[in-house]
CSV table of C-alpha atoms and ligand atoms in Angstrom, one decimal:
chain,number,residue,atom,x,y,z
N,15,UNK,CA,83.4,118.8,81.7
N,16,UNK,CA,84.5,117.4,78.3
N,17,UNK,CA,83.9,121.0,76.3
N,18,UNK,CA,85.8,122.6,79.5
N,19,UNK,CA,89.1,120.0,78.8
N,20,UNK,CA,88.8,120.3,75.1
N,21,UNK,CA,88.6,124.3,75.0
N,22,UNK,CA,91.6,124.4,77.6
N,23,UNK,CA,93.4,122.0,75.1
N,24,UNK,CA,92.3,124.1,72.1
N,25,UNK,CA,93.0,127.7,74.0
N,26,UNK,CA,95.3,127.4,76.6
N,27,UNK,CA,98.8,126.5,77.6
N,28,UNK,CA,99.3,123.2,78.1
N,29,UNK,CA,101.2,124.0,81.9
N,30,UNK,CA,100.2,126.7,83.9
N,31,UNK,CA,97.6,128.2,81.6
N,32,UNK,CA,94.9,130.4,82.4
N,33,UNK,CA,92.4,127.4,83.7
N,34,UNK,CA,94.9,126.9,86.0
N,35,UNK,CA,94.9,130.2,88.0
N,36,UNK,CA,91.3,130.4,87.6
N,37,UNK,CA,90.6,127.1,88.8
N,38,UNK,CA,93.1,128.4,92.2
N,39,UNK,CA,91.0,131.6,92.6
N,40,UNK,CA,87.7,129.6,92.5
N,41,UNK,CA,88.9,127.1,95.0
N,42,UNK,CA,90.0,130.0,97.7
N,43,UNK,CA,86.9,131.8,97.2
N,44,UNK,CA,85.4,128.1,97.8
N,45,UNK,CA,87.6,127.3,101.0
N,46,UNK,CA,87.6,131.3,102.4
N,47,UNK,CA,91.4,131.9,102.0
N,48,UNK,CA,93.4,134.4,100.6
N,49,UNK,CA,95.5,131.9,99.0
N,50,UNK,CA,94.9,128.7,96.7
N,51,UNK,CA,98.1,127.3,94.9
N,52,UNK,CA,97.6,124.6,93.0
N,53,UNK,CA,100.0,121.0,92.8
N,54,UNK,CA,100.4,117.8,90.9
N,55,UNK,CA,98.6,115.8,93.6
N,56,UNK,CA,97.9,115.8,97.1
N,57,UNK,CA,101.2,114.6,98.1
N,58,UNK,CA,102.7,117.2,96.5
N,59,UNK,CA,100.8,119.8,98.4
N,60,UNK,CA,101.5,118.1,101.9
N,61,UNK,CA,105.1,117.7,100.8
N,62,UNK,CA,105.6,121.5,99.8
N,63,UNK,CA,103.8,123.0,102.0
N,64,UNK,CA,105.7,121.2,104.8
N,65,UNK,CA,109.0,122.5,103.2
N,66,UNK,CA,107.5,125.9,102.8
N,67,UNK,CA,107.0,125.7,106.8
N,68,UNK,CA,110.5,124.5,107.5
N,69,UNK,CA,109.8,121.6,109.2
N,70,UNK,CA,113.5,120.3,107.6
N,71,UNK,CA,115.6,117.9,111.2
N,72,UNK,CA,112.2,118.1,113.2
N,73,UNK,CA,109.2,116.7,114.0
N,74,UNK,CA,105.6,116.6,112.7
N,75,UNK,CA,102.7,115.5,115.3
N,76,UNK,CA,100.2,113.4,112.8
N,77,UNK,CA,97.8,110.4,112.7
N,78,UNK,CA,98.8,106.8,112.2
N,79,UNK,CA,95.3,106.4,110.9
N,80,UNK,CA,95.3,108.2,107.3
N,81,UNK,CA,96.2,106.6,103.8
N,82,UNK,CA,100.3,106.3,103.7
N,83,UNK,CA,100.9,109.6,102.1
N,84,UNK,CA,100.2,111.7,104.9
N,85,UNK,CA,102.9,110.4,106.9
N,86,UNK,CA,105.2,109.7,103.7
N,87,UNK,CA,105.3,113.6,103.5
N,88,UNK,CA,106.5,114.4,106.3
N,89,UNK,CA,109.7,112.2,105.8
N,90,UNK,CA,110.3,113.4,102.0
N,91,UNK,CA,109.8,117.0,103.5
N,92,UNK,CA,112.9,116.2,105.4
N,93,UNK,CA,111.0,115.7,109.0
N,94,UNK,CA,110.4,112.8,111.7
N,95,UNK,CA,106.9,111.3,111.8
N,96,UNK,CA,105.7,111.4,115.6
N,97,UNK,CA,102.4,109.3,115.6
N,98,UNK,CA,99.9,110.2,118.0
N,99,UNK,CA,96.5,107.8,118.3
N,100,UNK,CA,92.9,108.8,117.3
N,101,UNK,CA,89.6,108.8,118.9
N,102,UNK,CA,86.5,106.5,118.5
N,103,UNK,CA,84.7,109.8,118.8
N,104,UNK,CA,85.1,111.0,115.7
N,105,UNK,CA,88.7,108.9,114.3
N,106,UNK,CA,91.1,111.5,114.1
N,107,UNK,CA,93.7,112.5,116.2
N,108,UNK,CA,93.2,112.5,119.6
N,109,UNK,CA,94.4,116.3,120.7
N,110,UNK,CA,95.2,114.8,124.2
N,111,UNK,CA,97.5,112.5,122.7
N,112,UNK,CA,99.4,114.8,120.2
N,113,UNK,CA,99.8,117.2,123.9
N,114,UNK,CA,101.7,114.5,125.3
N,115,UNK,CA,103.9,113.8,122.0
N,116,UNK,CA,105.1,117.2,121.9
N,117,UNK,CA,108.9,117.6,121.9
N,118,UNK,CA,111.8,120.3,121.5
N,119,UNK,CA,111.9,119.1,118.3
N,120,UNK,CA,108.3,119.4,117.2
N,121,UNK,CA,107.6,122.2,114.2
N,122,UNK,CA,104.0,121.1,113.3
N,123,UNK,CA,100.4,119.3,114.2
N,124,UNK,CA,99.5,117.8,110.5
N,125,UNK,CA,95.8,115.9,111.3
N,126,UNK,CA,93.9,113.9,108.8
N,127,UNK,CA,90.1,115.0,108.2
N,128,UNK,CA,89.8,110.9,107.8
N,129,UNK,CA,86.5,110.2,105.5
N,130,UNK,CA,85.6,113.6,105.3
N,131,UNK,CA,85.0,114.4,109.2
N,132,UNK,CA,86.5,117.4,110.6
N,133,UNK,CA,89.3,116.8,113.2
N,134,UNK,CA,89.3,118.4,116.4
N,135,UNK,CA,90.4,121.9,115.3
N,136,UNK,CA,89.7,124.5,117.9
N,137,UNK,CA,92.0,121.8,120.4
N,138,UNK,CA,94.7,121.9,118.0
N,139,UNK,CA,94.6,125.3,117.1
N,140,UNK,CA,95.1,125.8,120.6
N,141,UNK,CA,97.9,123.4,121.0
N,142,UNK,CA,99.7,124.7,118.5
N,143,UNK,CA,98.8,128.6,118.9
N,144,UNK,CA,100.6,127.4,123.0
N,145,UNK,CA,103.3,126.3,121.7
N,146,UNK,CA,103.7,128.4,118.6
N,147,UNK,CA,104.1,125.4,116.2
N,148,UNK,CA,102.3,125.0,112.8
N,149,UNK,CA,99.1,123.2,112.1
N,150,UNK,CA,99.0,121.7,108.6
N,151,UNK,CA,95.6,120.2,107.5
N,152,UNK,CA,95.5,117.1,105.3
N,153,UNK,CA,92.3,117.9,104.2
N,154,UNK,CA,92.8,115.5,101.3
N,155,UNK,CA,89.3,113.5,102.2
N,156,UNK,CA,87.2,116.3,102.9
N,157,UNK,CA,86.7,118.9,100.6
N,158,UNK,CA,83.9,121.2,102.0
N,159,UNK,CA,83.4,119.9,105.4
N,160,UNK,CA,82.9,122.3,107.6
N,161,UNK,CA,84.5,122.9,111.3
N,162,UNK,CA,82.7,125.7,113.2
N,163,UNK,CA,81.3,127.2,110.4
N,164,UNK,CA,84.7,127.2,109.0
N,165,UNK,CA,85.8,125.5,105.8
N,166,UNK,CA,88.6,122.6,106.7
N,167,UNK,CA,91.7,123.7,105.0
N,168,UNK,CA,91.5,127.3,106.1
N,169,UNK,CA,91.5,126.8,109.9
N,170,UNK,CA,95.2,125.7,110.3
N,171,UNK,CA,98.2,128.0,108.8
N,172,UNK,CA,98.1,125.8,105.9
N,173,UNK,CA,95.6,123.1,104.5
N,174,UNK,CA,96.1,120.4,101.6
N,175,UNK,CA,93.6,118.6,98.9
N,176,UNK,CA,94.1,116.0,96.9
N,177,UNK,CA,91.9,115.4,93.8
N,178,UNK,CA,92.7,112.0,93.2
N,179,UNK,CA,89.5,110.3,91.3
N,180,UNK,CA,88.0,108.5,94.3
N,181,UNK,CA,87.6,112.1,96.2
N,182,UNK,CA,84.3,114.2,96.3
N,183,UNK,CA,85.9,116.3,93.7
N,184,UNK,CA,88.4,115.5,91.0
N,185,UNK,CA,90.2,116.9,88.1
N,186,UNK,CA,90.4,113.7,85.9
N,187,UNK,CA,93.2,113.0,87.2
N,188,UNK,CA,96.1,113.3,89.9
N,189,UNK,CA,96.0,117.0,91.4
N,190,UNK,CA,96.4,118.8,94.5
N,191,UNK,CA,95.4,122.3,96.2
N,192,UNK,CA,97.1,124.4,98.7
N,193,UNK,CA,95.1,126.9,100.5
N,194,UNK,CA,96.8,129.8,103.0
N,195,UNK,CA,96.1,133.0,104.0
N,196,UNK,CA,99.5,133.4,104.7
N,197,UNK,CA,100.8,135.1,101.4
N,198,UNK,CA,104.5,134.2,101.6
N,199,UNK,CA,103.9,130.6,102.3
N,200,UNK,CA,101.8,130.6,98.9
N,201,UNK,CA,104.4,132.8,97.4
N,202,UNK,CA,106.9,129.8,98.6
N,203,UNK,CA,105.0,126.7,97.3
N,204,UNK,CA,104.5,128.7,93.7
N,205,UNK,CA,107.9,128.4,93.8
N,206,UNK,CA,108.7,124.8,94.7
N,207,UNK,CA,105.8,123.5,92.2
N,208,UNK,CA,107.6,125.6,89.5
N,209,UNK,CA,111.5,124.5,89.5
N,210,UNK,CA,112.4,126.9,92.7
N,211,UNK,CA,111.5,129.7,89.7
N,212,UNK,CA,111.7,133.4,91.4
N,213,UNK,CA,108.7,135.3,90.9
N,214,UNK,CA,108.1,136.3,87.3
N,215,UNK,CA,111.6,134.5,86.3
N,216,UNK,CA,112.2,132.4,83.4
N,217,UNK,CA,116.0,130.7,84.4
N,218,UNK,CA,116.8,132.2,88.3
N,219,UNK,CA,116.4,129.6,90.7
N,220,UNK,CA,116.1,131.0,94.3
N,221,UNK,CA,114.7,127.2,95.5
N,222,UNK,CA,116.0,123.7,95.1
N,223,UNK,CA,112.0,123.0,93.4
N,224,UNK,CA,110.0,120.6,91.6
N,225,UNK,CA,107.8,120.0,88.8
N,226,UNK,CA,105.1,119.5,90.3
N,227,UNK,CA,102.4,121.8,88.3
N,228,UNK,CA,98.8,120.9,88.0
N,229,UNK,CA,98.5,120.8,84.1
N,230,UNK,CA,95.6,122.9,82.5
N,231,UNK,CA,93.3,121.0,80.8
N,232,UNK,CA,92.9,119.2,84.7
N,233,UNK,CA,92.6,122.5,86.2
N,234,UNK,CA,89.5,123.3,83.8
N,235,UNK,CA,87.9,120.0,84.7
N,236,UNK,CA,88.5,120.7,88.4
N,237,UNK,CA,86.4,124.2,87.6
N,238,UNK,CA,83.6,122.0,86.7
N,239,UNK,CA,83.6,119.8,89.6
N,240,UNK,CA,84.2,122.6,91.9
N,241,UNK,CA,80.7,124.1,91.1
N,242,UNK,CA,79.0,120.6,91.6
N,243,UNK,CA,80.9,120.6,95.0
N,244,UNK,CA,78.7,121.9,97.2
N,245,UNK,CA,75.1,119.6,95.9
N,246,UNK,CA,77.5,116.1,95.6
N,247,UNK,CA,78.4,117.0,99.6
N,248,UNK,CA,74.8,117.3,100.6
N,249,UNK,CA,73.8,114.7,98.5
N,250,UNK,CA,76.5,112.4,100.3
N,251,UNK,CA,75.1,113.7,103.7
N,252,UNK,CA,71.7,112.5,102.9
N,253,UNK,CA,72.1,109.1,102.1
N,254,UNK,CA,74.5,108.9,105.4
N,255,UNK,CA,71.3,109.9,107.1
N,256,UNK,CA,69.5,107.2,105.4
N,257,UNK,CA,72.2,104.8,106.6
N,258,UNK,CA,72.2,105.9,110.0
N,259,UNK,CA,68.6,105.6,110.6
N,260,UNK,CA,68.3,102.1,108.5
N,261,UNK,CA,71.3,100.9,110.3
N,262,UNK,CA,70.9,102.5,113.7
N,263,UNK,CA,68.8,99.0,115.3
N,264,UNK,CA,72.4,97.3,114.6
N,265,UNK,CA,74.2,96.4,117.9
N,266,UNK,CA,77.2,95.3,116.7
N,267,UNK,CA,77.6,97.6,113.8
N,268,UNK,CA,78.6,101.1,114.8
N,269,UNK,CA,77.4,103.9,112.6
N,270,UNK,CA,79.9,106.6,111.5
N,271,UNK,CA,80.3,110.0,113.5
N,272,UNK,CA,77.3,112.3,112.3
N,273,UNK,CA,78.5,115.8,113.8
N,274,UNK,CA,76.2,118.6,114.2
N,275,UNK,CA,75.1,122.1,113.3
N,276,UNK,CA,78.6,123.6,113.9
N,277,UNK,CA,80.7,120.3,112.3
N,278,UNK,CA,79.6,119.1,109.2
N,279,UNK,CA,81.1,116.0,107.6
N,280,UNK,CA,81.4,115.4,103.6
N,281,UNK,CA,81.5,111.9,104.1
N,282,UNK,CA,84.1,110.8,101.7
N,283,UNK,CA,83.7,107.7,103.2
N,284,UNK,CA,80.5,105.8,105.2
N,285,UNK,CA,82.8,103.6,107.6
N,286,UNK,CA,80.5,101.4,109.7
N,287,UNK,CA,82.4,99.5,112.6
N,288,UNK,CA,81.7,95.7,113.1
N,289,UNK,CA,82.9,92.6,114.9
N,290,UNK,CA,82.5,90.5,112.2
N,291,UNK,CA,83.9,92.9,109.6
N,292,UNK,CA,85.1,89.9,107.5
N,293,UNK,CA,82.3,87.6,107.4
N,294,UNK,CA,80.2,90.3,106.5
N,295,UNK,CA,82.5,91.9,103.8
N,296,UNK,CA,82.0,88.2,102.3
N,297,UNK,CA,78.5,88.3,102.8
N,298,UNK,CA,77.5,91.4,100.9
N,299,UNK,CA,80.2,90.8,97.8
N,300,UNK,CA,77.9,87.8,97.6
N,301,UNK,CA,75.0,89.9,97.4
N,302,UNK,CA,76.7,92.3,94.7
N,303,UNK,CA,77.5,95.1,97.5
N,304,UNK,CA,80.9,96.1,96.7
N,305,UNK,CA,82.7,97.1,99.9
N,306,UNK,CA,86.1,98.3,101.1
N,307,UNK,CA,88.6,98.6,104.2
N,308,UNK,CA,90.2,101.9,105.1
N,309,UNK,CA,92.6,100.5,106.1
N,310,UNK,CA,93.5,97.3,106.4
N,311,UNK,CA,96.4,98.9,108.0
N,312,UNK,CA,97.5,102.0,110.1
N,313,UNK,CA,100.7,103.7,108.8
N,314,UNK,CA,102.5,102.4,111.4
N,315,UNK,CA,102.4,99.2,110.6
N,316,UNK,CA,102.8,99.5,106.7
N,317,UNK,CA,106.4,97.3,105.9
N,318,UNK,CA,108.3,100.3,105.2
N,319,UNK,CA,107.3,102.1,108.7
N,320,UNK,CA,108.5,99.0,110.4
N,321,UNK,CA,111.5,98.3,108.7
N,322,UNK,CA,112.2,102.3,109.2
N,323,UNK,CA,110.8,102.8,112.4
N,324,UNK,CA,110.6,99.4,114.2
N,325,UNK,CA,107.1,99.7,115.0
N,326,UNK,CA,105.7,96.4,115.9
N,327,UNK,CA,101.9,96.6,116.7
N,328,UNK,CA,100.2,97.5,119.9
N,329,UNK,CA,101.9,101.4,120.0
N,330,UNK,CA,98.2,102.8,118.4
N,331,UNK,CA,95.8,100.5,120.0
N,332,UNK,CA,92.7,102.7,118.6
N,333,UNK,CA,93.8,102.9,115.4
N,334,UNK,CA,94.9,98.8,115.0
N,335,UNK,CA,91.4,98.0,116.5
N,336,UNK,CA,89.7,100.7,114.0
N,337,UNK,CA,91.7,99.2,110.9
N,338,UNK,CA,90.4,95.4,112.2
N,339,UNK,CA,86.9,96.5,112.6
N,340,UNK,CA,86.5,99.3,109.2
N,341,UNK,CA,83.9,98.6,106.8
N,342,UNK,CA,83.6,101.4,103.8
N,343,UNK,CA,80.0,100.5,102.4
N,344,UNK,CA,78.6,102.0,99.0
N,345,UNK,CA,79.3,106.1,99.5
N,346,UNK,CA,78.9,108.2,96.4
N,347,UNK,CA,76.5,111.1,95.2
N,348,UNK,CA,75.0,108.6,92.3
N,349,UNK,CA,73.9,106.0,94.9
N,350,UNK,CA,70.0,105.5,94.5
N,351,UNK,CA,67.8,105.6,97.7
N,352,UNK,CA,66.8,102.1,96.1
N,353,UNK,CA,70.9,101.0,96.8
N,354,UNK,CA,70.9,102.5,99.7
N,355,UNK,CA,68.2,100.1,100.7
N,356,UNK,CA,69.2,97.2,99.5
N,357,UNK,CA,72.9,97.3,100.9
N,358,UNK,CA,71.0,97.5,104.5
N,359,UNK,CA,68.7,95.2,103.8
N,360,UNK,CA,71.8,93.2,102.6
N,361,UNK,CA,73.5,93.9,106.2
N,362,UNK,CA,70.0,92.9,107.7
N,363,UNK,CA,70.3,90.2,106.3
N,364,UNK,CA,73.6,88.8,107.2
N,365,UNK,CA,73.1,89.7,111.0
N,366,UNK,CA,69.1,87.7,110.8
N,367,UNK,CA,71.3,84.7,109.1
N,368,UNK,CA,74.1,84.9,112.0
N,369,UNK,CA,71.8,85.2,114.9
W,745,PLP,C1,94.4,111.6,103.7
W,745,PLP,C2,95.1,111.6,102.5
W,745,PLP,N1,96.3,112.3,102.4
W,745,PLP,C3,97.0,112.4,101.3
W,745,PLP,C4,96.6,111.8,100.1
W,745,PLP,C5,97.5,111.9,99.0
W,745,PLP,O1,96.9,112.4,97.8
W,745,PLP,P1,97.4,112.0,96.4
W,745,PLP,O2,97.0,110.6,96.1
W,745,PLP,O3,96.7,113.0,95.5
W,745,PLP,O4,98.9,112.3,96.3
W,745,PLP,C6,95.4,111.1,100.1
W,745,PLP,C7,94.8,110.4,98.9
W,745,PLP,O5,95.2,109.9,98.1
W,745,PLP,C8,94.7,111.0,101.3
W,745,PLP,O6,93.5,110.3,101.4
C-alpha cells in the first residue's frame, strides 16, 4: 500500500491522475456496472448522485436508521427526507412502510445496506419500477455484500460507497464511489465532482459543481484494498459464524441477521441486541472488550432533525427500540479466533454474574 501511494506521489498527478481512473475501472468490474465515478467521500456520492437524479423540491423515501449522512444528503441535494421505519428482520427499511410513505412528491427510494446486510432489494426495485421513481443505494457499509447474487450498489439505478477508515475497504482517507450503469448519470456526477466542467473542458461550466475529486495517491491505496476486498469479507463472515454459534445459547442477546445462499452480508458491523445493552457495554470495557453503539440515536432524533423537522420520538418505534438495544462487539478481519473467544466468554460471563 505504501509503494502504491509513494509511486502515485512520485508518477502521477496529484488530482485526477491516472490511479484515479484505474482505481474507478477496477471498482465497476468489482461491483458489475458499466459505471464507477469516483468522489471525495461518501457523502459526496449520495449528494451528487441525488442531484444527478433530480430529486431538487421533492421527496426521497429513506431510513431513519443509518449514520446522519444518509439523510443529510438528501436535504443538501435540495430534497425532503420522508423517513420510513425498518425491520427487526434484517434492520433496514421496511418496504411495506416506504409503500405507504409514497407521495406525489416522491422522486426516489434511497435504503441503507445498515452493517453490511443487504436491504430488501427485489421489494424496492419493484416499488420503485411501479411507480417509476429512483432507487439510490447507500451502500456506504457494505462493500461486497451480495443481494441475489447481485453485488449491492448495482441493483438500484444508482449505488454509493464511502471509504471512510472504519469501512471494509478504505483509501487512507475520506473517499467515495458511484457505481451506474446508466452512462449519462456517470457522465453527470463526473461533472459535478469536477466544477460542473463539460466533458473534456478546461474553463466551460455546463453545471453549478463541486470539488469534490478523490485525490490520487488515495485512489492508488484504494487499488490495494480493493484486491484484499473479497478475503477481508469472508474473513468477517467467519468469525460472525463463530459469534453466532458461541452466542446463539443467549436468550436475551439477539444475534445479528445471517442471510443465506442468495443474500450475503459483509458484516461491517456484528450488532448483537440486548436488554441490558448498558450494563453489559460496562461490563466488557471492564474486561478490555472495546465495544460501540450504532447508534445511540436514529436520524430522526438527532438535534438538527428535530429542530428542522419537529420530530419528537415515538414516529420510528423500530428503529428507537433498535438504537436502545445496539451493541457493535469486536468486528474486523484481524480479530483472532482467540478474541473472538474471549469477548463471548466475556459476554458469558456477565449474563452467569447477572443471573
Ligand atoms: C450508511 C452511511 N452513509 C453515508 C456515509 C457517509 O460517508 P462519508 O463519511 O464517507 O461521507 C456513511 C459513513 O460514514 C455511512 O455509514
Amino acid at each position: 500500500m505504501k509503494v502504491a501511494a509513494v509511486q502515485a506521489l512520485e508518477n502521477e498527478r496529484f488530482v485526477l491522475g491516472e490511479s484515479v481512473y484505474e482505481f474507478e475501472e477496477e471498482f465497476a468490474r468489482f461491483c458489475g456496472t458499466k459505471f464507477a465515478v469516483s468522489t471525495g467521500s461518501g457523502t459526496a456520492a449520495l449528494v451528487l448522485s441525488l442531484i444527478a437524479e433530480e430529486v431538487q423540491n421533492t421527496e426521497v423515501v429513506t431510513t431513519p436508521m443509518s449514520f446522519v449522512a444518509s439523510a443529510n444528503s438528501i436535504i443538501h441535494a435540495g430534497a425532503s427526507p420522508i423517513f420510513a421505519d425498518i425491520t427487526f428482520r434484517d434492520y433496514t427499511i421496511d418496504p411495506e412502510r416506504v409503500r405507504s410513505s409514497l407521495s406525489e412528491k416522491t422522486r426516489a427510494i434511497m435504503p441503507v445496506h445498515l452493517f453490511g446486510f443487504p436491504a430488501e432489494m427485489g421489494e424496492l426495485r419493484k416499488i420503485s419500477s411501479d411507480r417509476g421513481i429512483v432507487l439510490i443505494e447507500d451502500a456506504s457499509q457494505a462493500h461486497g455484500a451480495l443481494y441475489n447474487g447481485k453485488k449491492v450498489g448495482s441493483i438500484g439505478d444508482v449505488g454509493c460507497f464511502s471509504f471512510f477508515s472504519s469501512k471494509n475497504m478504505t483509501v487512507g482517507g475520506d473517499g467515495g464511489m458511484v457505481v451506474t450503469d446508466n452512462e449519462s448519470i456517470a457522465e453527470h456526477v463526473r461533472s459535478l465532482r469536477d466544477c460542473g466542467r463539460a466533458k473534456g473542458s478546461k474553463y466551460l461550466h455546463t453545471r453549478v459543481g463541486f470539488t469534490e475529486r478523490l485525490n490520487t495517491v488515495q485512489a492508488a491505496i484504494g487499488r490495494v484494498q480493493l484486491r484484499r476486498l473479497d478475503k477481508w469479507n469472508e474473513i468477517r463472515r467467519e468469525i460472525a459464524s463463530e459469534y453466532d454459534t458461541l452466542l446463539s445459547d443467549l436468550d436475551d442477546l439477539i444475534t445479528p441477521p445471517t442471510g443465506n445462499v442468495a443474500v450475503r452480508p459483509v458484516y461491517h458491523m456484528y450488532v448483537v441486541r440486548c436488554s441490558r445493552r448498558d450494563d453489559l457495554r460496562a461490563w466488557l470495557d471492564r474486561a478490555g472488550v472495546e465495544t460501540g453503539i450504532h447508534y445511540p440515536d436514529p436520524i430522526h432524533l438527532q438535534p438538527i432533525y428535530r429542530e428542522m423537522f419537529g420530530y419528537k420520538g415515538g414516529e420510528f418505534p423500530n428503529s428507537e427500540a433498535l438504537c436502545s438495544a445496539a451493541l457493535s462487539i469486536p468486528m474486523h478481519p484481524s480479530l483472532s479466533r482467540d478474541e473472538v473467544r474471549f469477548v463471548s466468554e466475556s459476554i458469558h460471563e456477565f449474563y452467569d454474574h447477572r443471573s
